[in-house]
mmCIF file of C-alpha atoms and ligand atoms in Angstrom:
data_model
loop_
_atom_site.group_PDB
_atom_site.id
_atom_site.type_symbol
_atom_site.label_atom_id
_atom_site.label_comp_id
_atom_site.label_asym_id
_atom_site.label_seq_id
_atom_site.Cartn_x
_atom_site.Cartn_y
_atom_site.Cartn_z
ATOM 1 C CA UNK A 1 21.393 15.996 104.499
ATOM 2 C CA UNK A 2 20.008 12.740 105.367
ATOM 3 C CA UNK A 3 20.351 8.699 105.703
ATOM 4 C CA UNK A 4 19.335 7.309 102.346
ATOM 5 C CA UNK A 5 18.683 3.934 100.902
ATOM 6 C CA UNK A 6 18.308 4.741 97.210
ATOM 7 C CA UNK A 7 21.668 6.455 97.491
ATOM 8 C CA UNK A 8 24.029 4.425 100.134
ATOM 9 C CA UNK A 9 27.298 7.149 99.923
ATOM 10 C CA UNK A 10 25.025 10.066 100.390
ATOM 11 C CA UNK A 11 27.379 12.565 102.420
ATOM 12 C CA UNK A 12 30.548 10.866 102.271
ATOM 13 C CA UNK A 13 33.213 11.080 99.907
ATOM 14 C CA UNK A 14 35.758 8.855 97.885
ATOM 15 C CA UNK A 15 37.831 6.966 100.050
ATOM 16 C CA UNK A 16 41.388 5.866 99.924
ATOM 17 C CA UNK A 17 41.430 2.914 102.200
ATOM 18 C CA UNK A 18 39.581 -0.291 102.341
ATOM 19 C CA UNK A 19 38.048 -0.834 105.932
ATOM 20 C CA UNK A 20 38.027 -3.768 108.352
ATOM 21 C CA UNK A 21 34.918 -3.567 110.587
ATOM 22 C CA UNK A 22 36.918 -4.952 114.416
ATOM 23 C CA UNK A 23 33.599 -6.100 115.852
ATOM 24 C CA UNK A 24 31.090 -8.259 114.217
ATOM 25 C CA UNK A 25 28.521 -11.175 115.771
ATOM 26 C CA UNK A 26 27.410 -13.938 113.422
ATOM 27 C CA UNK A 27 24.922 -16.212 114.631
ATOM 28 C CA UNK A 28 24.027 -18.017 111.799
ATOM 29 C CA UNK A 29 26.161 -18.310 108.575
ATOM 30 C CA UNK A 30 22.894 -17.132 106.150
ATOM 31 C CA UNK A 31 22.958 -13.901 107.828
ATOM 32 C CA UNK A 32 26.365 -13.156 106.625
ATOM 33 C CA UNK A 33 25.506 -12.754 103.630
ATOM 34 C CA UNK A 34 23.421 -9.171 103.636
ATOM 35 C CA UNK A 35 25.809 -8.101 105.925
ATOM 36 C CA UNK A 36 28.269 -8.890 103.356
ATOM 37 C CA UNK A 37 26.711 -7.080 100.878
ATOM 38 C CA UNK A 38 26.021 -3.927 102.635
ATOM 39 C CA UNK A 39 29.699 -3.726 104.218
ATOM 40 C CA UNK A 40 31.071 -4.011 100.692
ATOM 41 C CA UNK A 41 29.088 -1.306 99.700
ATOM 42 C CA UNK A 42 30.763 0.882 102.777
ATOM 43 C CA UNK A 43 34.213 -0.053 101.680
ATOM 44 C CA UNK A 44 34.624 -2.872 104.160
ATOM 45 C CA UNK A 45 36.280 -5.794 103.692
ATOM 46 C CA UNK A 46 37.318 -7.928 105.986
ATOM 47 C CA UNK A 47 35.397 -8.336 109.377
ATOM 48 C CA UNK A 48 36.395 -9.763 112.939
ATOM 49 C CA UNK A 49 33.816 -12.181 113.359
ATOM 50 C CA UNK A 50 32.777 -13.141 116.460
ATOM 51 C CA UNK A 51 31.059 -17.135 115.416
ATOM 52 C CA UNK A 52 30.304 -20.375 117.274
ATOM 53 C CA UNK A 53 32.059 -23.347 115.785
ATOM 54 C CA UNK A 54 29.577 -24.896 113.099
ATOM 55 C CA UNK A 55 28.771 -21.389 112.076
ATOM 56 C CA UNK A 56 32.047 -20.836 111.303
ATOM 57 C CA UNK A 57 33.023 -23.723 109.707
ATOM 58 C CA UNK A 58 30.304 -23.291 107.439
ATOM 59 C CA UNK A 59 31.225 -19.615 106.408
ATOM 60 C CA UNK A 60 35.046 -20.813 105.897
ATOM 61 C CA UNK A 61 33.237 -23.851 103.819
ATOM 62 C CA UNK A 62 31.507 -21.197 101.713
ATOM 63 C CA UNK A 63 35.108 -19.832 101.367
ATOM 64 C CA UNK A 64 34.732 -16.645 103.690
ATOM 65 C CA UNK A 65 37.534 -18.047 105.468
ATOM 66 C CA UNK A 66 39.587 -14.725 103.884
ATOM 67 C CA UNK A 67 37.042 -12.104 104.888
ATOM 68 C CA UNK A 68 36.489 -13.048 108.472
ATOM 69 C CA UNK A 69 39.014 -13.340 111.461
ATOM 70 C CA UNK A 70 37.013 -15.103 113.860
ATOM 71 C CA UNK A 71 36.430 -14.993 117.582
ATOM 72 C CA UNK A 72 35.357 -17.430 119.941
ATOM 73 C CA UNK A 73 32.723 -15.974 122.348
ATOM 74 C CA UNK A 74 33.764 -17.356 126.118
ATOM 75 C CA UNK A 75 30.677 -19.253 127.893
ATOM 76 C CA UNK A 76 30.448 -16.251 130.072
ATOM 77 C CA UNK A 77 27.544 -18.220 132.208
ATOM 78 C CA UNK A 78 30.300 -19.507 133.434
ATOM 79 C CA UNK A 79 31.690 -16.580 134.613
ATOM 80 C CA UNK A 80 28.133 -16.006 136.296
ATOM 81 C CA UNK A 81 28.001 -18.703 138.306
ATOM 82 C CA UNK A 82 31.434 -19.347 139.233
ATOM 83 C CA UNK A 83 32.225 -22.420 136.696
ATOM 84 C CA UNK A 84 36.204 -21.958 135.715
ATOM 85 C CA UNK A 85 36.234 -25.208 134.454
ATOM 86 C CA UNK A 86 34.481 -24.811 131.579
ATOM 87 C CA UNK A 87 35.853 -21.629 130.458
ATOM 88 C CA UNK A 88 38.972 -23.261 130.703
ATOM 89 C CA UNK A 89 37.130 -26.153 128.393
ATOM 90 C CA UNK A 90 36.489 -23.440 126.160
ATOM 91 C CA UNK A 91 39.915 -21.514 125.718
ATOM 92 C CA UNK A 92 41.351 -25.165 124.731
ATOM 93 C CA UNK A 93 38.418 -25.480 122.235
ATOM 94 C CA UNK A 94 39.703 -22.035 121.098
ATOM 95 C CA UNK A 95 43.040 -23.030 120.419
ATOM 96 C CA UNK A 96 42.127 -26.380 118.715
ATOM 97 C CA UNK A 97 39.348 -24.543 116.718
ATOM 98 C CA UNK A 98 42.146 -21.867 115.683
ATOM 99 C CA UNK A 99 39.951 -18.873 116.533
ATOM 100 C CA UNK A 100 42.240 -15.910 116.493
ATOM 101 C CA UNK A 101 40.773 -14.213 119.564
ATOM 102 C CA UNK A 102 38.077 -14.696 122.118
ATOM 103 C CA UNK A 103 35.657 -12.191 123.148
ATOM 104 C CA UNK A 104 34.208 -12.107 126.640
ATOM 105 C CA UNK A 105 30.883 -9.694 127.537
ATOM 106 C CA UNK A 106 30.725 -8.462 131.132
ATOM 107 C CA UNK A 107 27.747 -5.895 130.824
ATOM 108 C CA UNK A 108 26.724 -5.884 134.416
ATOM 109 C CA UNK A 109 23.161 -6.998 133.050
ATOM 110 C CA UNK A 110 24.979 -9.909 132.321
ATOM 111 C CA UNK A 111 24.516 -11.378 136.025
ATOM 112 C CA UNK A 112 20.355 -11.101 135.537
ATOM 113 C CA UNK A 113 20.454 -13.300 132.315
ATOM 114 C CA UNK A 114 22.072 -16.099 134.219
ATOM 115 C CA UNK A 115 20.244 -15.657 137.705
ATOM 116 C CA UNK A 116 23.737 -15.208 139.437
ATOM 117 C CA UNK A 117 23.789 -15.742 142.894
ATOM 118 C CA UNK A 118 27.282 -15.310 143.754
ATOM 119 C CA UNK A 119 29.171 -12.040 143.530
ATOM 120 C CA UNK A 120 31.239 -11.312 140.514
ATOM 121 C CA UNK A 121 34.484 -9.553 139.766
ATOM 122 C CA UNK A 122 36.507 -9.853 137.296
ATOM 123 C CA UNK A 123 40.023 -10.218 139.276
ATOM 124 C CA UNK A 124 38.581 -12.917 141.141
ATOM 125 C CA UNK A 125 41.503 -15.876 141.886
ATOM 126 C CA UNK A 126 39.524 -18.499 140.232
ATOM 127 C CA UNK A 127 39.103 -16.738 137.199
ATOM 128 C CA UNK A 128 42.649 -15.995 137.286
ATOM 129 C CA UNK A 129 44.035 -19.633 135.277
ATOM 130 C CA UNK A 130 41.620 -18.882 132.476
ATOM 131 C CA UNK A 131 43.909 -15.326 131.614
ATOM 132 C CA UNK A 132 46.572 -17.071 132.064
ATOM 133 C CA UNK A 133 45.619 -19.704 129.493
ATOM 134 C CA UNK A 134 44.623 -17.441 127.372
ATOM 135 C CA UNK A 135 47.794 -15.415 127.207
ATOM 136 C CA UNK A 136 50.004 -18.922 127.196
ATOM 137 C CA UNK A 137 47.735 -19.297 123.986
ATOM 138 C CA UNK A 138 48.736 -16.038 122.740
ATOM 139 C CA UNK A 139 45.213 -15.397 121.713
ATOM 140 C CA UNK A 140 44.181 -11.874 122.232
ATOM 141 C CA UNK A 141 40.918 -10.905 123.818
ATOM 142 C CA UNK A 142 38.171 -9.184 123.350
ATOM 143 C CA UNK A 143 36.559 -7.629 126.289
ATOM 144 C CA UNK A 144 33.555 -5.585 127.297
ATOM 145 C CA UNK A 145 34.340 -4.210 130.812
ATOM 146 C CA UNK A 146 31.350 -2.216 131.329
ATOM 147 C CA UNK A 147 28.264 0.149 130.248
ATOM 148 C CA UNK A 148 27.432 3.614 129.505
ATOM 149 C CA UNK A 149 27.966 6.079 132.131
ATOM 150 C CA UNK A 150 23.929 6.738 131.912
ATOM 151 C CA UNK A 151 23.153 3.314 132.507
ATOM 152 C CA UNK A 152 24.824 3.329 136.219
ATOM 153 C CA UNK A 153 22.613 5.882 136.593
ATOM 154 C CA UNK A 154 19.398 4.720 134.917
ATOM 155 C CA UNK A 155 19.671 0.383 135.183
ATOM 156 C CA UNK A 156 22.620 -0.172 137.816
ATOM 157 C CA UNK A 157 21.497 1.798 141.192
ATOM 158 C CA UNK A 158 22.368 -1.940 142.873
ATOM 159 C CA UNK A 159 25.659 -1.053 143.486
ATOM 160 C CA UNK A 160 26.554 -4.390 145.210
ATOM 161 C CA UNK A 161 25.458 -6.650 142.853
ATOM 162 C CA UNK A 162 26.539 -4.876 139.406
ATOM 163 C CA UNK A 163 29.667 -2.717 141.059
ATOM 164 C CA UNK A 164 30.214 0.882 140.106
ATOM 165 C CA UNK A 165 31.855 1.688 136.279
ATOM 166 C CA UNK A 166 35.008 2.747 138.385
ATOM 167 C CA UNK A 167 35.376 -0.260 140.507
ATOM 168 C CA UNK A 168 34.640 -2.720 137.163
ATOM 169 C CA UNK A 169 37.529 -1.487 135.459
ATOM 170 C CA UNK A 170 39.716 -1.349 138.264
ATOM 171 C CA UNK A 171 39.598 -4.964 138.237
ATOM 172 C CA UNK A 172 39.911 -5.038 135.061
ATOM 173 C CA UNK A 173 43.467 -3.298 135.482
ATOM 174 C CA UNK A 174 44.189 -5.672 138.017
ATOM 175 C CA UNK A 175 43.923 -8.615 135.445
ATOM 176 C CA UNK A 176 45.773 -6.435 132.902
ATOM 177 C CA UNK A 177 49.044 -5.504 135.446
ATOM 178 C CA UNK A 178 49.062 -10.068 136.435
ATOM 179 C CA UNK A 179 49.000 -10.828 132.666
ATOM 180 C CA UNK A 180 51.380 -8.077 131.113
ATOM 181 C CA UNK A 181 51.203 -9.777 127.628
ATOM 182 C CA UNK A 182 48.008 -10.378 127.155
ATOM 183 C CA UNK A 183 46.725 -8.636 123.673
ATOM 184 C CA UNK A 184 43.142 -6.752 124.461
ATOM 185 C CA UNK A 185 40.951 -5.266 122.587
ATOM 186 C CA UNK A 186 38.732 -3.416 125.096
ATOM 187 C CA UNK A 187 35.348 -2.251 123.005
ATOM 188 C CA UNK A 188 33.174 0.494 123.090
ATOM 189 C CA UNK A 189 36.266 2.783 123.857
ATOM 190 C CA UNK A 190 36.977 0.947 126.476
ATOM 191 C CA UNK A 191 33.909 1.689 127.619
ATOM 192 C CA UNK A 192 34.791 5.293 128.518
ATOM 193 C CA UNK A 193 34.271 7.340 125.352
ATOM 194 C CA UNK A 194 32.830 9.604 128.226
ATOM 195 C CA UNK A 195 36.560 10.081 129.977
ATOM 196 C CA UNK A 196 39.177 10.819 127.114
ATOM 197 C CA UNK A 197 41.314 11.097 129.877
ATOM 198 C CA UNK A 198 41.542 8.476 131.960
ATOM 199 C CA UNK A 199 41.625 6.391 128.496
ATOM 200 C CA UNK A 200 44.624 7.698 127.272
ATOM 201 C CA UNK A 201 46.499 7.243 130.849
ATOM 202 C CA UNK A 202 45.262 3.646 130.351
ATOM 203 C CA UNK A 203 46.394 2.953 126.574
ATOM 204 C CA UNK A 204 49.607 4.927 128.318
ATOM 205 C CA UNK A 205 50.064 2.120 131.276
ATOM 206 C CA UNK A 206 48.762 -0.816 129.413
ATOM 207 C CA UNK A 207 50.998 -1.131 126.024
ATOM 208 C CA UNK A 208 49.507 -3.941 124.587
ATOM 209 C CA UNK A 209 46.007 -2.603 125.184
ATOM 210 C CA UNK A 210 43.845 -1.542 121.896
ATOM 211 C CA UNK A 211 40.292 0.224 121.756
ATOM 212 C CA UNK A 212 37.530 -0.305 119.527
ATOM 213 C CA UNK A 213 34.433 2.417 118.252
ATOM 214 C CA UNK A 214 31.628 -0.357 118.349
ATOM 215 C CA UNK A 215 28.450 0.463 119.399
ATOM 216 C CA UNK A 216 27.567 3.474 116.848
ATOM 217 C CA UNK A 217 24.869 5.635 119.117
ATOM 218 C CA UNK A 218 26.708 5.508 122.436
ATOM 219 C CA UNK A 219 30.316 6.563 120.280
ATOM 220 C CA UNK A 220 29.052 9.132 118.168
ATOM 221 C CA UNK A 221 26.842 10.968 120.870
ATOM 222 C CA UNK A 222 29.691 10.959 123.515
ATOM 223 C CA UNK A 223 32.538 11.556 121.224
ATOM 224 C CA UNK A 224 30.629 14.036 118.819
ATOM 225 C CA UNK A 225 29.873 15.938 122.086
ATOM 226 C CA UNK A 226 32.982 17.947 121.886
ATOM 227 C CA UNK A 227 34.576 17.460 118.675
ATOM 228 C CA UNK A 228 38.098 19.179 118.977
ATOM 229 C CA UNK A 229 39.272 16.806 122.079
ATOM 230 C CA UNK A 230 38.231 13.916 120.149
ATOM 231 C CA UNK A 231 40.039 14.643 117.261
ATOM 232 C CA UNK A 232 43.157 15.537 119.177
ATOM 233 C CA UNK A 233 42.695 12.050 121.327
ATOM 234 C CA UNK A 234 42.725 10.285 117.885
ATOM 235 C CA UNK A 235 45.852 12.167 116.696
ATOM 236 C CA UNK A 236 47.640 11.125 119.853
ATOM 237 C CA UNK A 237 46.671 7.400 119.546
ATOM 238 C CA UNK A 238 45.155 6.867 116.255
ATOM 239 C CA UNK A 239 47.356 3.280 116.461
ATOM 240 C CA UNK A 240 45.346 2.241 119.042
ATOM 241 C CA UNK A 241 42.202 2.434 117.858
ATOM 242 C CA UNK A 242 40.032 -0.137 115.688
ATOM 243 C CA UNK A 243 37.090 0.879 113.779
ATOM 244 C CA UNK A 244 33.821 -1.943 114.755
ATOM 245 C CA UNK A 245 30.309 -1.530 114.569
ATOM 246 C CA UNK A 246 29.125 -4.345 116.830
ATOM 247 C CA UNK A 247 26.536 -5.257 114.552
ATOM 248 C CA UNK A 248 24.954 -8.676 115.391
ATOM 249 C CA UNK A 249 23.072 -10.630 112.100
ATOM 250 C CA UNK A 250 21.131 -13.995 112.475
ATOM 251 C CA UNK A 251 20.223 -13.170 116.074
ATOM 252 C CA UNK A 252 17.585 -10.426 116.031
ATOM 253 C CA UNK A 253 16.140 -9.554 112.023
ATOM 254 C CA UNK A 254 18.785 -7.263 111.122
ATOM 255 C CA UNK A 255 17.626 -5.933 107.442
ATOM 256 C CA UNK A 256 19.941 -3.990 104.855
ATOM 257 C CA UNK A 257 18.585 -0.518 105.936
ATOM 258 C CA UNK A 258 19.690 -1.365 109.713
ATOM 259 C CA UNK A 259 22.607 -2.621 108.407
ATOM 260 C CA UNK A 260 23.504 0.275 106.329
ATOM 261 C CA UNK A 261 22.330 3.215 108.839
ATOM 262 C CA UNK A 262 24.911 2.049 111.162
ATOM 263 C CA UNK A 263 27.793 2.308 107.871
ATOM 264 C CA UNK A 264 26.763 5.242 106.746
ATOM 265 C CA UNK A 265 26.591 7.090 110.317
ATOM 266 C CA UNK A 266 30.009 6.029 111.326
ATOM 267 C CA UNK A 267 31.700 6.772 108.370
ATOM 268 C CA UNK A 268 30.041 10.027 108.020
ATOM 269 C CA UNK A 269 30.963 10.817 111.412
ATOM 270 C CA UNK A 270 34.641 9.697 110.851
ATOM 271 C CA UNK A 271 35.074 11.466 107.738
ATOM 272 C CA UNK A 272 33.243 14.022 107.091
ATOM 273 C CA UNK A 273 32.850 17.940 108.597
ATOM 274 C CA UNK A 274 28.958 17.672 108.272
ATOM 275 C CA UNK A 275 27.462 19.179 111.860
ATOM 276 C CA UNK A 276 24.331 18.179 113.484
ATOM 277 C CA UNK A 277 23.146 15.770 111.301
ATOM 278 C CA UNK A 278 20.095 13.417 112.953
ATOM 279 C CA UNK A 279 21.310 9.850 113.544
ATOM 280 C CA UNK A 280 19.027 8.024 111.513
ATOM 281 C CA UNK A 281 17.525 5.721 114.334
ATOM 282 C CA UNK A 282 16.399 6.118 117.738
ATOM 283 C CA UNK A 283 18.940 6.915 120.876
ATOM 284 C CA UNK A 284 17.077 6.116 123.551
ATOM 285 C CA UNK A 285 20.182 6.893 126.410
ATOM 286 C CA UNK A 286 20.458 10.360 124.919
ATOM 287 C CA UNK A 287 18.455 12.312 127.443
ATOM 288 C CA UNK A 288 18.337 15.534 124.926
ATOM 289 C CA UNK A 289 17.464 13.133 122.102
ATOM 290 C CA UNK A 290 18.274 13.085 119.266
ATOM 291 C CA UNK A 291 21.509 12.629 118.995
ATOM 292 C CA UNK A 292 23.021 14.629 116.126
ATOM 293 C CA UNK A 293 26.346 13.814 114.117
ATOM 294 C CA UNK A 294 29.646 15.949 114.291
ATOM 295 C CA UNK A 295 31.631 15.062 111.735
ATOM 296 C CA UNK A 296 35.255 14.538 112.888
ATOM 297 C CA UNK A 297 36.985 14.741 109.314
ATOM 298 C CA UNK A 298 39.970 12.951 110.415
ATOM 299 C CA UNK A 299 43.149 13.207 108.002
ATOM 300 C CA UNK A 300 43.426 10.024 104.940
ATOM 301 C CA UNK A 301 46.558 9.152 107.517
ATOM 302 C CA UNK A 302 44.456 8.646 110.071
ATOM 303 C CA UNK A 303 41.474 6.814 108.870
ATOM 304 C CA UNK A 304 44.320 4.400 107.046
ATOM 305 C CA UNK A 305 45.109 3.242 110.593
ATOM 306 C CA UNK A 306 41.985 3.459 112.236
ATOM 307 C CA UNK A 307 40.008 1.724 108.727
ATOM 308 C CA UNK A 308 42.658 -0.994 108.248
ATOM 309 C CA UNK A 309 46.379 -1.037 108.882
ATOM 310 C CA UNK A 310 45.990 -1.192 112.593
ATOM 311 C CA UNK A 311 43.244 -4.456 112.076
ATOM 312 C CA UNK A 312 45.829 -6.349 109.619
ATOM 313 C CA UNK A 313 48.982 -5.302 111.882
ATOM 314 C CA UNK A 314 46.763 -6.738 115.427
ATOM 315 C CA UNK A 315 45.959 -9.869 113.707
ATOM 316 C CA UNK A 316 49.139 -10.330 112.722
ATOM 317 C CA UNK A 317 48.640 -10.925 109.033
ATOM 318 C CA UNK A 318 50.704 -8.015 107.440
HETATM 319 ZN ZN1 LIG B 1 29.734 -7.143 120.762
#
């Protein structure tokens, strides 16, 4: 059994719930449009679109307005260099823009693209007024606190300048205990799919605190690595957890058969019992490559939540 693009369902079987894909960049409003089409044919339909202004007024002029929830990506520069001002510029052109969330990136690479020279944290004090703007907003946030464990290991051996994984989402704790109602989505599993544990004691200390499954290689070779405690995790806090791809269109040329291998691996993953199945592209972190899919076959209950209800219900439109 294999990807294939003459037959998109290969694998997978009917399902009974429509799916809203929690993590989507949009660059340009043309390059909606395949991803449109391809997402349809996966069952999804409605995306959280993460879209500069113009693009997205142009995509709610082309009357997408009902199939995207937008985000406002944060000028995280800013961050970089120390420039609070402007992301509090931002946040306000947030809330006039209506954007229903904002997403901020803190990949420790993100330092190199903007020659930092100061040291960064996230719980620094003058970063402090743009949380709290953002939660007297009541706009929830989408955040990505930090990389695979491999890449600490592989890209991050500058401990000083990029911090450990541990110490980045301490501080990240830190902002989430001074801003108790802040909404969060923290993606890539909160960037531990690697420590089941310590992200259930999180979702257990931070209530209003939500995971997502973007990022299809690094989820399904750390989850699919032991198959039972994943599927138990998601039966403990299946509420908590929103199905995204993180696929980016109208940046790099995405084309359908990208688009689709990244559908058709998550969902078979998700839904199906089919074992050791080759991911059809390349996982270049996997260091005993390739990375295979374990199908999780997680109950119709489950996938209702995880595919939709739990998108509609953080969004507040059900
Ligand atoms: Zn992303």
């Amino acid at each position: 059994m294999q990807f294939d693009f003459s037959n998109l369902l290969n694998g997978l079987s009917k399902l009974h719930t429509k799916i809203w894909d929690s993590h989507v960049h949009i660059w340009s409003a043309d390059a909606f449009e395949p991803l449109l089409k391809i997402g349809r044919k996966y069952g999804v339909h409605h995306f959280m679109g993460i879209a500069a202004p113009d693009v997205k007024k142009t995509l709610e002029e082309d009357g997408h307005d009902d199939l995207i929830t937008f985000a406002y990506y944060l000028p995280i520069d800013a961050f970089a260099k120390h420039e609070p001002e402007r992301i509090l510029t931002a946040i306000e052109e947030a809330h006039s823009e209506n954007y229903s969330m904002v997403k901020v990136w803190f990949g420790p690479r993100f330092l190199d693209f903007f020659e930092a020279d100061k040291p960064f944290s996230l719980n620094l004090p003058i970063f402090d007024p743009a949380f709290t703007l953002i939660e007297d907003y009541h706009i929830p946030m989408d955040i990505h606190v930090a990389d695979p464990d491999i890449w600490y290991i592989t890209k991050y051996q500058d401990v000083e300048r990029y911090r450990s994984k541990e110490q980045a989402l301490n501080e990240f704790r830190e902002v989430m205990r001074n801003h108790l109602s802040l909404k969060l989505i923290s993606v890539h599993f909160h960037s531990l799919p690697e420590n089941l544990k310590q992200v259930t004691q999180d979702l257990y200390d931070f209530p209003n605190l939500y995971i997502d499954t973007a990022s299809t290689k690094w989820m399904i070779r750390e989850l699919g690595n032991n198959i039972e405690r994943t599927k138990e995790f998601f039966e403990q806090h299946y509420k908590r957890i929103l199905f995204a791809t993180d696929i980016s269109v109208g940046w790099e040329d995405r084309d359908e058969k990208y688009l689709a291998t990244r559908y058709w691996a998550q969902r078979l993953f998700w839904e199906s019992n089919h074992q050791k199945i080759e991911l059809p592209f390349p996982d270049e972190d996997n260091p005993n490559s390739p990375t295979y899919i374990n199908g999780l076959n997680l109950s119709d209950k489950i996938l209702e939540h995880f595919y939709w209800k739990n998108a509609e219900k953080f969004f507040n439109l059900s």
